[in-house]
mmCIF file with all atom_site columns, C-alpha atoms in Angstrom:
data_model
loop_
_atom_site.group_PDB
_atom_site.id
_atom_site.type_symbol
_atom_site.label_atom_id
_atom_site.label_alt_id
_atom_site.label_comp_id
_atom_site.label_asym_id
_atom_site.label_entity_id
_atom_site.label_seq_id
_atom_site.pdbx_PDB_ins_code
_atom_site.Cartn_x
_atom_site.Cartn_y
_atom_site.Cartn_z
_atom_site.occupancy
_atom_site.B_iso_or_equiv
_atom_site.pdbx_formal_charge
_atom_site.auth_seq_id
_atom_site.auth_comp_id
_atom_site.auth_asym_id
_atom_site.auth_atom_id
_atom_site.pdbx_PDB_model_num
ATOM 1  C CA . MET A 1 1  ? 21.265 -37.997 76.372  1.00 87.00 ? 8  MET A CA 1
ATOM 2  C CA . PHE A 1 2  ? 17.809 -38.004 78.042  1.00 97.00 ? 9  PHE A CA 1
ATOM 3  C CA . THR A 1 3  ? 14.772 -35.844 77.279  1.00 98.00 ? 10 THR A CA 1
ATOM 4  C CA . ILE A 1 4  ? 12.080 -34.237 79.415  1.00 98.00 ? 11 ILE A CA 1
ATOM 5  C CA . GLY A 1 5  ? 9.227  -36.689 79.922  1.00 98.00 ? 12 GLY A CA 1
ATOM 6  C CA . GLN A 1 6  ? 11.405 -39.737 79.254  1.00 98.00 ? 13 GLN A CA 1
ATOM 7  C CA . GLN A 1 7  ? 10.887 -42.667 81.613  1.00 98.00 ? 14 GLN A CA 1
ATOM 8  C CA . ILE A 1 8  ? 14.074 -43.843 83.327  1.00 98.00 ? 15 ILE A CA 1
ATOM 9  C CA . ARG A 1 9  ? 15.249 -46.498 85.761  1.00 98.00 ? 16 ARG A CA 1
ATOM 10 C CA . THR A 1 10 ? 17.719 -45.568 88.484  1.00 98.00 ? 17 THR A CA 1
ATOM 11 C CA . LEU A 1 11 ? 21.003 -47.468 88.654  1.00 98.00 ? 18 LEU A CA 1
ATOM 12 C CA . VAL A 1 12 ? 21.863 -46.505 92.240  1.00 96.00 ? 19 VAL A CA 1
ATOM 13 C CA . ASP A 1 13 ? 19.952 -46.042 95.494  1.00 94.00 ? 20 ASP A CA 1
ATOM 14 C CA . LEU A 1 14 ? 18.782 -42.448 95.980  1.00 90.00 ? 21 LEU A CA 1
ATOM 15 C CA . GLU A 1 15 ? 20.879 -42.268 99.149  1.00 86.00 ? 22 GLU A CA 1
ATOM 16 C CA . ASP A 1 16 ? 23.990 -43.107 97.094  1.00 89.00 ? 23 ASP A CA 1
ATOM 17 C CA . THR A 1 17 ? 23.624 -40.282 94.556  1.00 88.00 ? 24 THR A CA 1
ATOM 18 C CA . ALA A 1 18 ? 26.175 -37.487 94.567  1.00 82.00 ? 25 ALA A CA 1
ATOM 19 C CA . ALA A 1 19 ? 23.454 -34.852 95.056  1.00 79.00 ? 26 ALA A CA 1
ATOM 20 C CA . TYR A 1 20 ? 21.902 -36.668 98.039  1.00 76.00 ? 27 TYR A CA 1
ATOM 21 C CA . ALA A 1 21 ? 25.309 -37.111 99.661  1.00 71.00 ? 28 ALA A CA 1
ATOM 22 C CA . ALA A 1 22 ? 25.981 -33.374 99.205  1.00 68.00 ? 29 ALA A CA 1
ATOM 23 C CA . GLY A 1 23 ? 22.747 -32.491 101.010 1.00 63.00 ? 30 GLY A CA 1
ATOM 24 C CA . ASP A 1 24 ? 20.959 -31.270 97.881  1.00 63.00 ? 31 ASP A CA 1
ATOM 25 C CA . TRP A 1 25 ? 17.784 -33.265 98.571  1.00 62.00 ? 32 TRP A CA 1
ATOM 26 C CA . SER A 1 26 ? 14.852 -31.080 99.605  1.00 64.00 ? 33 SER A CA 1
ATOM 27 C CA . GLY A 1 27 ? 12.157 -33.739 99.720  1.00 62.00 ? 34 GLY A CA 1
ATOM 28 C CA . GLU A 1 28 ? 10.911 -35.867 102.568 1.00 70.00 ? 35 GLU A CA 1
ATOM 29 C CA . GLU A 1 29 ? 12.949 -38.996 103.121 1.00 74.00 ? 36 GLU A CA 1
ATOM 30 C CA . ILE A 1 30 ? 11.843 -41.829 100.863 1.00 81.00 ? 37 ILE A CA 1
ATOM 31 C CA . HIS A 1 31 ? 13.394 -45.179 100.099 1.00 86.00 ? 38 HIS A CA 1
ATOM 32 C CA . ALA A 1 32 ? 14.269 -45.333 96.403  1.00 92.00 ? 39 ALA A CA 1
ATOM 33 C CA . PRO A 1 33 ? 16.539 -48.297 95.665  1.00 96.00 ? 40 PRO A CA 1
ATOM 34 C CA . ALA A 1 34 ? 18.349 -48.894 92.403  1.00 97.00 ? 41 ALA A CA 1
ATOM 35 C CA . GLY A 1 35 ? 15.783 -49.941 89.828  1.00 98.00 ? 42 GLY A CA 1
ATOM 36 C CA . THR A 1 36 ? 13.226 -47.327 90.838  1.00 97.00 ? 43 THR A CA 1
ATOM 37 C CA . LEU A 1 37 ? 11.296 -45.887 87.891  1.00 98.00 ? 44 LEU A CA 1
ATOM 38 C CA . GLY A 1 38 ? 10.858 -42.183 87.293  1.00 98.00 ? 45 GLY A CA 1
ATOM 39 C CA . THR A 1 39 ? 10.446 -39.468 84.680  1.00 98.00 ? 46 THR A CA 1
ATOM 40 C CA . ILE A 1 40 ? 12.906 -36.785 83.599  1.00 98.00 ? 47 ILE A CA 1
ATOM 41 C CA . GLN A 1 41 ? 11.479 -33.415 84.620  1.00 97.00 ? 48 GLN A CA 1
ATOM 42 C CA . ALA A 1 42 ? 14.517 -31.148 84.132  1.00 96.00 ? 49 ALA A CA 1
ATOM 43 C CA . LEU A 1 43 ? 17.673 -31.291 82.058  1.00 97.00 ? 50 LEU A CA 1
ATOM 44 C CA . PRO A 1 44 ? 21.111 -30.829 83.593  1.00 95.00 ? 51 PRO A CA 1
ATOM 45 C CA . ASP A 1 45 ? 22.960 -27.532 83.529  1.00 92.00 ? 52 ASP A CA 1
ATOM 46 C CA . SER A 1 46 ? 26.423 -26.471 84.618  1.00 90.00 ? 53 SER A CA 1
ATOM 47 C CA . THR A 1 47 ? 25.567 -26.867 88.327  1.00 87.00 ? 54 THR A CA 1
ATOM 48 C CA . SER A 1 48 ? 23.109 -29.756 88.527  1.00 88.00 ? 55 SER A CA 1
ATOM 49 C CA . GLY A 1 49 ? 22.139 -33.120 87.097  1.00 93.00 ? 56 GLY A CA 1
ATOM 50 C CA . TYR A 1 50 ? 18.864 -34.405 85.707  1.00 96.00 ? 57 TYR A CA 1
ATOM 51 C CA . GLY A 1 51 ? 15.735 -33.629 87.719  1.00 95.00 ? 58 GLY A CA 1
ATOM 52 C CA . VAL A 1 52 ? 13.870 -36.912 88.099  1.00 96.00 ? 59 VAL A CA 1
ATOM 53 C CA . VAL A 1 53 ? 10.423 -37.382 89.609  1.00 95.00 ? 60 VAL A CA 1
ATOM 54 C CA . LEU A 1 54 ? 10.479 -40.862 91.121  1.00 95.00 ? 61 LEU A CA 1
ATOM 55 C CA . PHE A 1 55 ? 7.264  -42.862 90.885  1.00 96.00 ? 62 PHE A CA 1
ATOM 56 C CA . CYS A 1 56 ? 7.608  -43.839 94.561  1.00 92.00 ? 63 CYS A CA 1
ATOM 57 C CA . ASP A 1 57 ? 7.653  -40.216 95.811  1.00 90.00 ? 64 ASP A CA 1
ATOM 58 C CA . PRO A 1 58 ? 4.113  -39.219 96.849  1.00 89.00 ? 65 PRO A CA 1
ATOM 59 C CA . HIS A 1 59 ? 5.129  -35.529 96.832  1.00 87.00 ? 66 HIS A CA 1
ATOM 60 C CA . ASP A 1 60 ? 6.682  -35.527 93.334  1.00 90.00 ? 67 ASP A CA 1
ATOM 61 C CA . VAL A 1 61 ? 9.809  -33.675 94.491  1.00 87.00 ? 68 VAL A CA 1
ATOM 62 C CA . PRO A 1 62 ? 12.466 -34.035 91.770  1.00 90.00 ? 69 PRO A CA 1
ATOM 63 C CA . ALA A 1 63 ? 15.586 -35.913 92.793  1.00 90.00 ? 70 ALA A CA 1
ATOM 64 C CA . GLU A 1 64 ? 18.892 -35.088 91.147  1.00 92.00 ? 71 GLU A CA 1
ATOM 65 C CA . TYR A 1 65 ? 20.704 -37.842 89.246  1.00 95.00 ? 72 TYR A CA 1
ATOM 66 C CA . SER A 1 66 ? 23.765 -37.679 87.013  1.00 94.00 ? 73 SER A CA 1
ATOM 67 C CA . ALA A 1 67 ? 23.679 -39.340 83.587  1.00 95.00 ? 74 ALA A CA 1
ATOM 68 C CA . ASP A 1 68 ? 25.654 -42.332 84.860  1.00 95.00 ? 75 ASP A CA 1
ATOM 69 C CA . GLU A 1 69 ? 23.136 -42.915 87.694  1.00 96.00 ? 76 GLU A CA 1
ATOM 70 C CA . ILE A 1 70 ? 20.121 -43.496 85.400  1.00 97.00 ? 77 ILE A CA 1
ATOM 71 C CA . ALA A 1 71 ? 19.228 -45.485 82.295  1.00 98.00 ? 78 ALA A CA 1
ATOM 72 C CA . ALA A 1 72 ? 16.329 -45.455 79.854  1.00 98.00 ? 79 ALA A CA 1
ATOM 73 C CA . ALA A 1 73 ? 13.505 -47.690 81.060  1.00 96.00 ? 80 ALA A CA 1
#
């Protein structure tokens, strides 16, 4: 559905993603509301969603989003 390097726009706040709620966020806390732009860095596998580097994250730690939480920008 998405490809590595593709620019996306988030559809939900980072704090509302399934991965964030499950405690799978390893980055420093940042505010990333719905509409935040980012780039696909990793494709999903059987245990995780898309790895997305958000443009607002100064540390470039990938956040995990499912396909229904992002859209092409």
